XYZ file of C-alpha atoms in Angstrom:
134
model
C 57.117 -140.399 -115.960
C 60.129 -138.510 -117.145
C 60.502 -134.736 -117.364
C 59.325 -134.510 -120.982
C 56.109 -136.388 -120.218
C 55.424 -134.210 -117.182
C 55.993 -131.067 -119.273
C 53.570 -132.326 -121.957
C 50.954 -133.093 -119.311
C 51.291 -129.614 -117.780
C 51.024 -127.896 -121.196
C 47.961 -130.002 -122.025
C 46.309 -129.145 -118.707
C 46.996 -125.426 -119.141
C 45.659 -125.510 -122.699
C 42.511 -127.297 -121.596
C 41.985 -124.813 -118.761
C 42.506 -121.861 -121.138
C 39.941 -123.264 -123.568
C 37.426 -123.790 -120.788
C 38.001 -120.505 -118.948
C 38.617 -118.086 -121.815
C 36.975 -119.744 -124.809
C 40.159 -120.827 -126.494
C 43.484 -119.258 -127.233
C 43.137 -116.779 -130.079
C 44.833 -113.570 -131.246
C 42.788 -111.433 -128.847
C 43.798 -113.475 -125.796
C 47.415 -113.522 -126.972
C 47.334 -109.720 -127.240
C 45.816 -109.453 -123.763
C 48.439 -111.682 -122.132
C 51.180 -109.789 -123.968
C 50.015 -106.324 -122.859
C 49.379 -107.521 -119.290
C 52.948 -108.819 -119.142
C 54.449 -105.723 -120.770
C 52.474 -103.402 -118.497
C 53.720 -105.192 -115.405
C 57.323 -105.206 -116.620
C 57.294 -101.554 -117.717
C 55.636 -100.617 -114.424
C 58.422 -102.313 -112.487
C 61.037 -100.650 -114.734
C 59.443 -97.209 -114.272
C 59.311 -97.654 -110.492
C 62.933 -98.789 -110.468
C 63.988 -95.797 -112.577
C 62.189 -93.446 -110.187
C 63.666 -95.314 -107.201
C 60.155 -96.143 -105.964
C 60.269 -99.927 -106.348
C 58.027 -101.542 -103.719
C 57.227 -105.256 -103.481
C 53.844 -104.644 -101.856
C 52.758 -102.353 -104.706
C 54.123 -104.890 -107.212
C 52.148 -107.712 -105.609
C 49.013 -105.565 -105.677
C 49.580 -104.913 -109.392
C 50.027 -108.619 -110.054
C 46.729 -109.377 -108.313
C 45.066 -106.786 -110.541
C 46.419 -108.568 -113.618
C 44.982 -111.855 -112.352
C 41.697 -110.013 -111.795
C 41.643 -109.009 -115.468
C 41.939 -112.647 -116.511
C 39.166 -113.592 -114.073
C 36.859 -110.945 -115.543
C 37.548 -112.152 -119.089
C 36.664 -115.691 -117.955
C 33.470 -114.317 -116.398
C 32.605 -112.541 -119.673
C 33.101 -115.854 -121.514
C 30.773 -117.644 -119.092
C 28.166 -114.881 -119.458
C 28.330 -115.211 -123.247
C 27.450 -118.873 -122.800
C 24.620 -118.146 -120.367
C 23.126 -115.569 -122.723
C 23.297 -118.035 -125.596
C 25.474 -115.739 -127.695
C 26.588 -117.349 -130.938
C 29.720 -115.180 -130.886
C 31.893 -114.290 -127.859
C 30.619 -110.697 -127.655
C 31.207 -109.907 -123.973
C 34.521 -111.750 -123.935
C 35.752 -109.868 -126.993
C 34.564 -106.498 -125.667
C 36.269 -107.126 -122.319
C 39.526 -108.198 -123.971
C 39.603 -105.198 -126.326
C 38.887 -102.784 -123.480
C 41.626 -104.268 -121.310
C 44.095 -104.367 -124.214
C 43.512 -100.643 -124.818
C 43.712 -99.866 -121.097
C 46.910 -101.848 -120.596
C 48.469 -100.363 -123.754
C 47.757 -96.875 -122.433
C 49.358 -97.838 -119.124
C 52.426 -99.189 -120.963
C 52.671 -95.871 -122.791
C 52.464 -93.976 -119.496
C 55.132 -96.217 -117.955
C 57.437 -95.646 -120.910
C 56.858 -91.909 -120.565
C 57.896 -92.131 -116.903
C 61.083 -93.823 -118.069
C 61.838 -90.919 -120.379
C 60.821 -92.523 -123.673
C 59.289 -89.892 -125.984
C 55.721 -90.874 -126.910
C 54.117 -89.647 -130.146
C 50.863 -87.876 -129.197
C 48.991 -89.721 -131.970
C 49.567 -93.017 -130.190
C 48.247 -91.678 -126.882
C 45.185 -90.188 -128.620
C 44.447 -93.417 -130.483
C 44.686 -95.497 -127.305
C 42.453 -93.091 -125.403
C 39.832 -93.207 -128.190
C 39.934 -97.000 -128.199
C 39.440 -97.107 -124.447
C 36.542 -94.624 -124.657
C 34.850 -96.780 -127.312
C 35.122 -99.743 -124.980
C 33.513 -97.733 -122.165
C 30.643 -96.688 -124.443
C 29.621 -100.101 -125.621
């Protein structure tokens, strides 16, 4: 097997695992992966700017991000066990985490000195509260 064939096999395996674990790769999961990545990167940038960069804290944060993906997989499995015709728990979990991570990104940017419009913070907080309610 050459490098191209190995790459195709790896991409196929990852795609199959994503479909099994998270119910497929859709816009919601794309948004979740994006905000998880941006939150981690802006967190590292904020810590660097404040001269508080710490590899142990960074590793802990990375484990938390993996935990989010595990919980979304669990929500997908629970949807199946409950016989849901739509991915209700999975979608609710993803939306809640997207709002939570987006709020964290906003906080990180604020720590870096980026001015944040208050309307954005309010909207993200309302979205997170809705996720906590239902």
